[in-house]
Structure formats: structure tokens, C-alpha cells
């Protein structure tokens, strides 16, 4: 047993998996840039009150899952459990919405922390990539956001199901809430302990209870889509029409309520077969009141976040082939200067390469390269040095070839061509 181990539910990301992570993050950044989202980086720590106010005192995240601590000054702080509240705080603090007209399109990528029971796909430190749009009230913008989410799925060749709903607004939700309370109160005895408490404090959460799902036990639970006010109903129709124009396949799921209190109208989730129980890979929706509730000017907003651990678990294994490694060896001391030159020249090109400067016998170099899983080796022996050449060997095919020591470009194109061939 090592003296120190990682904190429960928090994972090290090691090579070669870290390579998949960084390439996935690069792809997400490129996709975001293409759609004109700009990056926002907010601190990992925020004031506790920001989350209590934003996410709602009754949400599971606030009630049970936050990492809360006091700094030496007695300030109550929390590690961020999600990305939106911090982005909203920064949006207000830096007057982003006041300095330029909207829509403001922002993306973030980074870690979040929730004290949940760890299991496959659910961790205490996990990572999210999120898109947020401020300053546009239209359901068409929600549809564009969902379309962006579908582009991410397509890019990574992930088969996901997009489930959309409208969860109403402060005008129509209270009546639906009441209907749910009236429906579940007589059934209280049959509900789990958490749900019994939810009847009074957060009845909407009851219908997506993970422990003992009421939605699979009763088939006449009232659905919000039957209780929308005319404005929400018309916005929901516009959302669906816009999604059809974008050719985004979706299903309406009237039981999507989202865990955090700030959502209004559009709510959506994306599920995929992750091979475990945690098959929700992304979620989001409209949060028109959050900016005002956080102390800013009323600003409509919409956004979503995708969990990167879960996304990566459904990205096909062969999506990112590891680039084959090239290695350089000298067979005697006299080969070292030429080997150093090769290292210097290859370092300017996108090839995966490393050298070893302790001279070894040819057979020994082959063995070492094999052990490290290298495909290409470059050898400087006495003959090569005498003729200003380098011997190249392809360990996958056995082919050998001599190059001039200055033919760096020819060497690089050969390596790149072989990578494409693969
Ligand atoms: P939420 O903010 O709860 O809607 O989460 C959005 C997405 O973040 C989910 O669909 C998951 O992909 C991911 N996620 C949320 N909580 C966790 C967790 N504890 N561990 C791993 N991924 C998570």
C-alpha cells in the first residue's frame, strides 16, 4: 500500500489515456471556436453563497454534495460543483453584457467537485465542457445550442439520444408543482425517504429520483407539458420546429426536470450507452432569471454542459490512434553529435520522437524500441557517420532505408505518410 493515494472519487489521468483527454479537449476548443464561442476561465473556488443562491437551497447539489470550507479569514467558500454559477458571476462582475450587445457566447472547460457516492461514471472530481449564451431569449437560440451539442456527438462519433422538455416558467410552474404535490401526497408511504422530503421542498425532483424511480412505478404522473402557459407552450413548439430545421433528432421527455433550480422553459439531456448506470452525458437548458437573481441586470441565458469522463467513455476506442513513436540511437560515441542534430531537427515537426544518448548495440536498440512500443528507429553507426547518413528501420514492416543526415524534410514526410497509411 503506498503511503499516499488519490482522494476517493478523484482520479489521476495517466498516459496514454491523458493523450485522449488532451486531444478531446483540443477538438472541443476547435468546435467552440468554429461556432464563435470564446473561452472563459473562472476560479475553482467561489463564495458558498453564490451556489446556494444560484442552484437553489433545496437542490441535492447544495444540500448534500458541495465541498465547503472556510478560509483563514472566515469566508465561507466552496469548490465549484458546476460551471454556470461562476460564469454568471463573472459575466456580471465584468459588465460583459453591458459593454457589448449580446448574444455573448462563452465556453468553459475544467474540473468540478461534488461529494457524491463514487461509482463508474460518477466521481467527486469530474470535468465538464460547457457552452453558455447570454442575451438571447429565443427558443431558436436554445435549438442552436442543442444543435451545437449534436455536432459534438457527431464529431466524436457518439450515438446519443437528445431528450428535450419545457419545464415552464414562474407563471405556470407553481400550478404544476401543486398538481404534483396533490398527486404524490397520498402516495407518500410508497416513496423513498428522499422523495418524501421532496414532496414539500422540491416536488419536481421527485419524478427523476434516481433511487426508486416513481416514473417507472406509476404511469399516470401528471406531466408539465400539459400544464404550460400559452407563452411556454408556444416557445416549446418553436424549439421543436427549429430542431427539425437543424435536422437534430430528438425525443420529447416530459420527465426531464434537471437537478438545479435555475432552469426555466427549455431543459434537455443527452444520454448514451456508457456501459454503466450513469448514462446521462450532457444536460442543460434555459436560465433566464439567474443573472438577475445573482445581482445583475435581467439577462436571458441558455447553456449546457457535457461531462468529459462520460463523453470519453463513449468515444470509440480507435477514434484517436496513438501516433507511432520514432526513436533515435547511436551505436558508438562518435554517433552522438549526429543524433543530437536529428533530435533538434525533428523537434520542429509534429512527429512523436525521442532519443537515447547512451550508445548501444544495434540488437539492443531494437529491443529497447520494441519494449517502448516504437515503430520507427533511426540509427547512427560508424558507416552512417562516415557517409553522413542515418539508417532508418520500420519495425512494423522490417523495411530499412538510408537517408542523408540533412534530409530532415524527407524523413518527416515519410513518417507522416506512414501515419496516414495506418
Ligand atoms: P449536471 O450539471 O448534473 O446536469 O451534469 C451535467 C453532466 O456532467 C452530466 O450529464 C455528466 O456527464 C456530468 N456529471 C455530473 N456529475 C458528475 C459526476 N459526479 N461524475 C462524473 N460526471 C458528472
Coordinates of C-alpha atoms and ligand atoms in Angstrom, one line a residue:
X1 CA 0.0 0.0 0.0
X2 CA 1.6 3.3 -1.0
X3 CA 1.9 6.0 1.7
X4 CA -0.4 8.4 -0.1
X5 CA -3.2 7.6 -2.5
X6 CA -5.5 9.9 -4.5
X7 CA -8.6 11.2 -2.6
X8 CA -11.6 8.9 -3.1
X9 CA -13.5 9.7 -6.2
X10 CA -10.7 11.8 -7.6
X11 CA -8.7 10.3 -10.5
X12 CA -5.2 10.6 -11.9
X13 CA -5.3 10.8 -15.6
X14 CA -2.2 8.9 -16.8
X15 CA -0.6 8.3 -20.2
X16 CA -1.7 7.0 -22.7
X17 CA -5.3 8.0 -21.6
X18 CA -4.1 11.6 -20.9
X19 CA -3.4 11.8 -24.7
X20 CA -7.0 11.0 -25.5
X21 CA -8.0 13.7 -22.9
X22 CA -5.8 16.4 -24.4
X23 CA -6.9 15.6 -28.0
X24 CA -10.6 15.6 -26.9
X25 CA -10.1 19.0 -25.2
X26 CA -8.4 20.4 -28.3
X27 CA -11.2 19.2 -30.5
X28 CA -13.8 20.8 -28.2
X29 CA -12.0 24.1 -28.3
X30 CA -11.8 24.0 -32.1
X31 CA -15.5 23.2 -32.3
X32 CA -16.3 26.0 -29.9
X33 CA -14.2 28.5 -31.9
X34 CA -15.9 27.5 -35.1
X35 CA -19.3 28.3 -33.6
X36 CA -17.9 31.6 -32.2
X37 CA -17.8 30.7 -28.5
X38 CA -15.0 32.3 -26.6
X39 CA -13.3 30.8 -23.6
X40 CA -14.0 32.0 -20.1
X41 CA -11.9 30.7 -17.2
X42 CA -13.3 31.2 -13.7
X43 CA -11.7 30.1 -10.4
X44 CA -12.3 26.7 -9.0
X45 CA -13.3 28.3 -5.7
X46 CA -16.3 30.7 -5.3
X47 CA -18.2 32.0 -2.4
X48 CA -20.6 29.5 -1.0
X49 CA -23.5 31.9 -1.2
X50 CA -23.2 32.2 -5.0
X51 CA -24.0 28.5 -5.3
X52 CA -26.7 28.5 -2.6
X53 CA -28.5 31.3 -4.3
X54 CA -27.9 30.2 -7.9
X55 CA -28.5 26.5 -7.7
X56 CA -31.2 26.7 -5.0
X57 CA -31.1 25.8 -1.4
X58 CA -33.2 22.7 -2.0
X59 CA -31.1 21.2 -4.8
X60 CA -29.2 18.0 -4.0
X61 CA -26.0 19.6 -5.0
X62 CA -26.3 22.4 -2.5
X63 CA -27.9 20.3 0.3
X64 CA -25.5 17.3 0.1
X65 CA -22.8 17.5 -2.4
X66 CA -20.7 20.6 -2.1
X67 CA -17.1 20.8 -0.8
X68 CA -17.5 23.7 1.6
X69 CA -14.7 25.3 3.7
X70 CA -13.7 28.5 5.5
X71 CA -10.6 30.3 4.6
X72 CA -8.3 31.8 7.3
X73 CA -10.5 34.9 7.3
X74 CA -13.7 33.0 8.0
X75 CA -15.1 33.5 4.4
X76 CA -17.4 30.6 3.5
X77 CA -16.2 29.2 0.2
X78 CA -17.0 26.2 -2.0
X79 CA -15.3 24.2 -4.7
X80 CA -17.4 24.7 -7.8
X81 CA -19.9 21.9 -8.3
X82 CA -20.9 23.1 -11.8
X83 CA -19.8 25.7 -14.2
X84 CA -22.7 28.1 -14.8
X85 CA -22.8 30.0 -11.5
X86 CA -19.2 31.1 -11.7
X87 CA -19.6 32.2 -15.3
X88 CA -22.7 34.2 -14.4
X89 CA -20.9 35.8 -11.5
X90 CA -18.0 36.8 -13.9
X91 CA -20.5 37.9 -16.6
X92 CA -22.0 40.4 -14.1
X93 CA -18.8 41.4 -12.3
X94 CA -17.0 42.3 -15.6
X95 CA -20.1 44.0 -17.1
X96 CA -19.8 41.7 -20.2
X97 CA -23.4 42.2 -21.0
X98 CA -23.2 46.0 -20.7
X99 CA -20.1 46.7 -22.7
X100 CA -21.3 45.0 -25.9
X101 CA -24.7 43.9 -27.2
X102 CA -25.5 40.1 -27.0
X103 CA -25.6 37.4 -27.7
X104 CA -22.5 36.6 -25.8
X105 CA -21.3 33.1 -26.4
X106 CA -18.8 31.7 -23.9
X107 CA -17.3 28.2 -23.3
X108 CA -15.5 26.7 -20.4
X109 CA -13.6 23.6 -19.7
X110 CA -12.4 22.4 -16.3
X111 CA -12.9 20.4 -13.1
X112 CA -16.0 20.4 -10.8
X113 CA -16.4 18.8 -7.4
X114 CA -19.3 17.0 -5.9
X115 CA -19.4 14.9 -2.9
X116 CA -21.3 12.0 -4.4
X117 CA -21.0 8.3 -3.9
X118 CA -18.3 7.3 -6.4
X119 CA -19.1 4.7 -9.0
X120 CA -18.3 4.1 -12.7
X121 CA -19.0 7.4 -14.4
X122 CA -19.6 9.3 -11.2
X123 CA -16.7 10.9 -9.5
X124 CA -16.0 13.6 -6.8
X125 CA -13.8 15.5 -9.2
X126 CA -15.1 15.4 -12.7
X127 CA -14.7 17.6 -15.7
X128 CA -17.1 19.5 -17.9
X129 CA -17.1 21.4 -21.1
X130 CA -19.9 23.9 -21.3
X131 CA -21.4 26.4 -23.6
X132 CA -23.3 29.5 -22.3
X133 CA -25.2 32.1 -24.3
X134 CA -26.2 35.4 -22.7
X135 CA -28.6 38.0 -24.0
X136 CA -30.9 36.0 -26.3
X137 CA -34.4 35.0 -25.2
X138 CA -35.4 32.9 -28.2
X139 CA -36.2 29.2 -28.3
X140 CA -34.4 29.2 -31.7
X141 CA -31.2 30.0 -29.7
X142 CA -31.9 27.1 -27.5
X143 CA -32.3 25.0 -30.6
X144 CA -28.9 26.3 -31.9
X145 CA -27.3 25.3 -28.6
X146 CA -28.8 21.8 -28.8
X147 CA -27.6 21.7 -32.4
X148 CA -24.1 22.5 -31.2
X149 CA -24.4 19.6 -28.7
X150 CA -25.4 17.3 -31.5
X151 CA -22.3 18.5 -33.5
X152 CA -20.2 17.4 -30.6
X153 CA -21.8 14.0 -30.6
X154 CA -21.3 13.7 -34.4
X155 CA -17.7 14.8 -34.3
X156 CA -16.8 12.2 -31.7
X157 CA -18.9 9.5 -33.4
X158 CA -21.1 9.1 -30.3
X159 CA -24.6 7.7 -30.6
X160 CA -26.5 9.8 -28.1
X161 CA -30.2 10.4 -27.6
X162 CA -31.2 14.1 -27.2
X163 CA -34.2 14.4 -24.9
X164 CA -35.9 17.8 -24.6
X165 CA -38.6 19.2 -22.4
X166 CA -40.1 22.5 -21.3
X167 CA -40.2 22.9 -17.5
X168 CA -42.3 26.1 -17.7
X169 CA -41.7 29.4 -16.1
X170 CA -42.6 31.2 -12.8
X171 CA -46.1 31.8 -14.3
X172 CA -47.0 28.2 -14.9
X173 CA -44.7 26.0 -12.8
X174 CA -46.2 26.7 -9.4
X175 CA -49.6 25.3 -10.5
X176 CA -47.8 22.2 -11.9
X177 CA -45.9 21.9 -8.7
X178 CA -49.2 21.9 -6.8
X179 CA -50.6 19.2 -9.1
X180 CA -47.6 17.1 -8.4
X181 CA -47.8 17.6 -4.6
X182 CA -51.5 16.6 -4.7
X183 CA -50.7 13.5 -6.8
X184 CA -47.8 12.3 -4.6
X185 CA -49.0 13.2 -1.1
X186 CA -51.4 10.2 -0.9
X187 CA -48.5 8.0 -2.1
X188 CA -46.0 9.3 0.4
X189 CA -45.7 6.0 2.2
X190 CA -44.7 4.3 -1.0
X191 CA -41.8 6.8 -1.7
X192 CA -38.2 6.6 -0.7
X193 CA -37.1 8.8 2.3
X194 CA -35.6 11.5 0.0
X195 CA -38.7 11.7 -2.1
X196 CA -41.0 12.1 1.0
X197 CA -39.0 15.1 1.8
X198 CA -39.1 16.3 -1.8
X199 CA -42.9 16.4 -1.8
X200 CA -42.8 19.7 0.1
X201 CA -39.4 21.2 -0.8
X202 CA -38.8 20.2 -4.4
X203 CA -41.6 18.0 -5.9
X204 CA -40.2 18.3 -9.4
X205 CA -37.1 16.4 -8.4
X206 CA -39.3 13.6 -7.3
X207 CA -40.1 12.4 -10.8
X208 CA -36.5 11.9 -11.7
X209 CA -35.5 10.3 -8.4
X210 CA -32.5 8.0 -9.1
X211 CA -33.1 5.7 -6.1
X212 CA -36.6 4.3 -6.7
X213 CA -37.9 5.9 -9.8
X214 CA -41.6 6.8 -9.4
X215 CA -41.9 7.3 -13.1
X216 CA -41.4 3.6 -13.7
X217 CA -44.0 2.7 -11.0
X218 CA -46.9 4.9 -11.9
X219 CA -47.9 5.7 -15.5
X220 CA -50.4 8.5 -14.7
X221 CA -47.9 11.0 -13.2
X222 CA -49.0 14.5 -14.4
X223 CA -46.6 15.9 -17.0
X224 CA -45.6 19.5 -17.2
X225 CA -46.1 19.7 -20.9
X226 CA -49.9 19.5 -20.1
X227 CA -49.6 22.5 -17.8
X228 CA -47.6 25.0 -19.7
X229 CA -48.8 28.6 -20.0
X230 CA -49.5 29.8 -23.6
X231 CA -46.1 31.5 -23.9
X232 CA -44.2 28.5 -22.7
X233 CA -46.2 26.2 -24.9
X234 CA -45.6 28.4 -28.0
X235 CA -41.9 28.6 -27.2
X236 CA -41.7 24.9 -26.8
X237 CA -43.3 24.5 -30.3
X238 CA -40.8 26.9 -31.8
X239 CA -37.9 25.0 -30.2
X240 CA -39.1 21.7 -31.7
X241 CA -39.6 23.3 -35.2
X242 CA -36.1 24.9 -35.1
X243 CA -34.6 21.5 -34.1
X244 CA -36.4 19.9 -37.1
X245 CA -34.9 22.5 -39.4
X246 CA -31.4 21.8 -37.9
X247 CA -32.2 18.1 -38.5
X248 CA -31.4 17.3 -34.9
X249 CA -33.0 14.0 -33.9
X250 CA -34.7 14.4 -30.5
X251 CA -37.4 12.9 -28.3
X252 CA -39.7 14.9 -26.0
X253 CA -39.3 13.6 -22.5
X254 CA -41.7 15.4 -20.1
X255 CA -39.9 14.0 -17.1
X256 CA -36.7 15.9 -17.6
X257 CA -36.6 18.4 -14.8
X258 CA -32.9 19.0 -14.3
X259 CA -31.4 19.0 -10.8
X260 CA -30.7 22.7 -10.4
X261 CA -33.3 25.3 -9.6
X262 CA -32.3 27.9 -12.1
X263 CA -33.8 26.3 -15.2
X264 CA -36.9 27.7 -17.0
X265 CA -38.6 26.6 -20.2
X266 CA -36.2 24.6 -22.3
X267 CA -34.5 21.7 -20.5
X268 CA -32.6 18.9 -22.2
X269 CA -30.4 16.0 -21.5
X270 CA -28.3 13.7 -23.7
X271 CA -28.0 10.1 -22.9
X272 CA -25.7 7.5 -24.4
X273 CA -24.8 3.9 -23.7
X274 CA -21.9 4.3 -21.3
X275 CA -22.0 0.7 -20.3
X276 CA -22.8 1.7 -16.7
X277 CA -25.8 3.2 -14.9
X278 CA -24.6 6.8 -15.4
X279 CA -25.8 7.2 -19.0
X280 CA -26.5 11.0 -18.9
X281 CA -23.6 12.5 -20.7
X282 CA -24.8 16.1 -21.0
X283 CA -27.5 18.4 -19.8
X284 CA -28.6 22.0 -19.9
X285 CA -31.4 24.4 -20.6
X286 CA -32.5 28.0 -20.3
X287 CA -31.9 30.0 -17.2
X288 CA -33.4 33.4 -17.9
X289 CA -33.7 34.5 -14.2
X290 CA -30.3 33.5 -12.9
X291 CA -28.4 36.7 -13.9
X292 CA -30.9 38.9 -12.2
X293 CA -31.1 36.6 -9.2
X294 CA -27.3 36.8 -8.9
X295 CA -27.5 40.6 -8.8
X296 CA -27.1 41.6 -12.5
X297 CA -29.4 43.2 -14.9
X298 CA -32.1 40.8 -16.2
X299 CA -30.5 38.9 -19.0
X300 CA -31.9 35.8 -20.7
X301 CA -29.5 33.0 -20.9
X302 CA -29.2 29.4 -22.0
X303 CA -26.4 26.8 -21.8
X304 CA -25.4 23.2 -21.3
X305 CA -22.5 21.1 -20.0
X306 CA -21.1 17.8 -21.1
X307 CA -19.3 15.6 -18.7
X308 CA -15.9 14.7 -20.1
X309 CA -15.3 11.5 -18.3
X310 CA -18.6 10.2 -19.6
X311 CA -18.0 11.6 -23.1
X312 CA -14.6 10.0 -23.3
X313 CA -16.1 6.7 -22.2
X314 CA -18.3 6.6 -25.3
X315 CA -15.9 8.0 -27.8
X316 CA -14.9 4.9 -29.9
X317 CA -11.5 3.4 -28.8
X318 CA -10.0 3.8 -32.2
X319 CA -11.1 7.5 -32.6
X320 CA -7.7 8.7 -31.5
X321 CA -5.0 6.3 -32.8
X322 CA -1.8 6.9 -30.8
X323 CA 0.9 8.4 -33.1
X324 CA 3.6 5.8 -33.5
X325 CA 6.8 6.6 -31.7
X326 CA 10.1 7.2 -33.5
X327 CA 13.4 6.7 -31.6
X328 CA 17.0 7.7 -32.3
X329 CA 20.1 5.7 -31.2
X330 CA 23.8 6.0 -31.5
X331 CA 25.8 2.7 -31.8
X332 CA 29.0 4.4 -30.5
X333 CA 30.2 7.7 -29.0
X334 CA 31.0 9.1 -32.5
X335 CA 27.3 8.9 -33.5
X336 CA 26.1 11.2 -30.7
X337 CA 26.6 14.6 -32.4
X338 CA 24.6 13.4 -35.4
X339 CA 21.9 12.0 -33.1
X340 CA 21.7 15.4 -31.3
X341 CA 21.2 17.1 -34.7
X342 CA 18.4 14.7 -35.6
X343 CA 16.7 15.4 -32.2
X344 CA 17.0 19.1 -32.8
X345 CA 15.6 18.9 -36.4
X346 CA 12.7 16.6 -35.6
X347 CA 11.6 18.7 -32.6
X348 CA 10.3 21.3 -35.1
X349 CA 7.8 18.8 -36.6
X350 CA 4.7 17.1 -35.5
X351 CA 6.2 13.7 -35.0
X352 CA 6.4 11.7 -31.8
X353 CA 10.1 11.2 -31.3
X354 CA 12.7 10.5 -28.5
X355 CA 16.4 9.8 -28.5
X356 CA 18.7 7.9 -26.2
X357 CA 22.2 9.1 -25.9
X358 CA 23.8 6.1 -24.3
X359 CA 25.4 4.2 -27.1
X360 CA 24.1 0.6 -27.5
X361 CA 24.5 -2.3 -29.9
X362 CA 22.1 -2.5 -32.8
X363 CA 20.3 -5.5 -31.4
X364 CA 20.0 -3.8 -28.1
X365 CA 18.5 -0.7 -29.7
X366 CA 15.9 -2.8 -31.4
X367 CA 14.9 -4.5 -28.2
X368 CA 14.6 -1.2 -26.4
X369 CA 12.5 0.3 -29.2
X370 CA 10.2 -2.8 -29.1
X371 CA 9.8 -2.6 -25.4
X372 CA 8.7 1.0 -25.7
X373 CA 6.3 0.2 -28.5
X374 CA 8.2 2.4 -31.0
X375 CA 7.6 1.8 -34.7
X376 CA 10.4 3.8 -36.3
X377 CA 14.1 3.8 -35.4
X378 CA 17.0 5.9 -36.6
X379 CA 20.5 4.5 -36.1
X380 CA 23.9 6.2 -36.2
X381 CA 26.7 3.6 -36.5
X382 CA 30.2 4.1 -37.8
X383 CA 29.3 3.6 -41.5
X384 CA 26.4 6.0 -41.3
X385 CA 28.6 8.7 -39.7
X386 CA 31.4 8.2 -42.2
X387 CA 28.9 8.7 -45.1
X388 CA 26.8 11.5 -43.4
X389 CA 23.8 9.2 -43.4
X390 CA 21.3 7.7 -41.0
X391 CA 19.8 4.2 -41.1
X392 CA 16.1 4.1 -40.8
X393 CA 14.2 0.9 -39.9
X394 CA 10.5 0.4 -39.8
X395 CA 9.8 -2.1 -37.1
X396 CA 6.3 -2.8 -38.3
X397 CA 7.3 -3.9 -41.8
X398 CA 11.0 -4.6 -41.4
X399 CA 11.9 -2.2 -44.2
X400 CA 15.3 -0.4 -44.0
X401 CA 16.5 2.7 -45.7
X402 CA 19.4 5.1 -45.6
X403 CA 18.8 8.8 -45.6
X404 CA 21.3 11.7 -45.8
X405 CA 21.7 13.3 -42.4
X406 CA 20.3 16.6 -43.8
X407 CA 17.2 15.2 -45.4
X408 CA 15.0 16.1 -42.4
X409 CA 12.1 17.1 -44.6
X410 CA 12.1 13.8 -46.5
X411 CA 12.3 11.9 -43.2
X412 CA 9.4 13.9 -41.7
X413 CA 7.2 13.4 -44.8
X414 CA 7.9 9.7 -44.8
X415 CA 6.9 9.4 -41.1
X416 CA 3.7 11.4 -41.7
X417 CA 2.8 9.4 -44.8
X418 CA 3.2 6.2 -42.8
X419 CA 0.9 7.5 -40.1
X420 CA -1.8 8.3 -42.7
X421 CA -1.5 4.9 -44.3
X422 CA -2.1 3.1 -41.0
Ligands
LIG1 P1 -25.4 18.2 -14.3 O1 -24.8 19.5 -14.1 O2 -25.6 17.4 -13.1 O3 -26.6 18.3 -15.2 O4 -24.3 17.4 -15.1 C1 -24.0 17.6 -16.5 C2 -23.1 16.5 -16.9 O5 -21.9 16.4 -16.1 C3 -23.7 15.1 -16.7 O6 -24.5 14.7 -17.8 C4 -22.5 14.2 -16.6 O7 -22.0 13.9 -17.8 C5 -21.5 15.1 -15.9 N1 -21.5 14.8 -14.4 C6 -22.3 15.4 -13.4 N2 -22.0 14.9 -12.2 C7 -20.9 14.0 -12.4 C8 -20.1 13.2 -11.6 N3 -20.3 13.2 -10.3 N4 -19.1 12.5 -12.1 C9 -18.9 12.5 -13.5 N5 -19.7 13.2 -14.3 C10 -20.6 14.0 -13.8

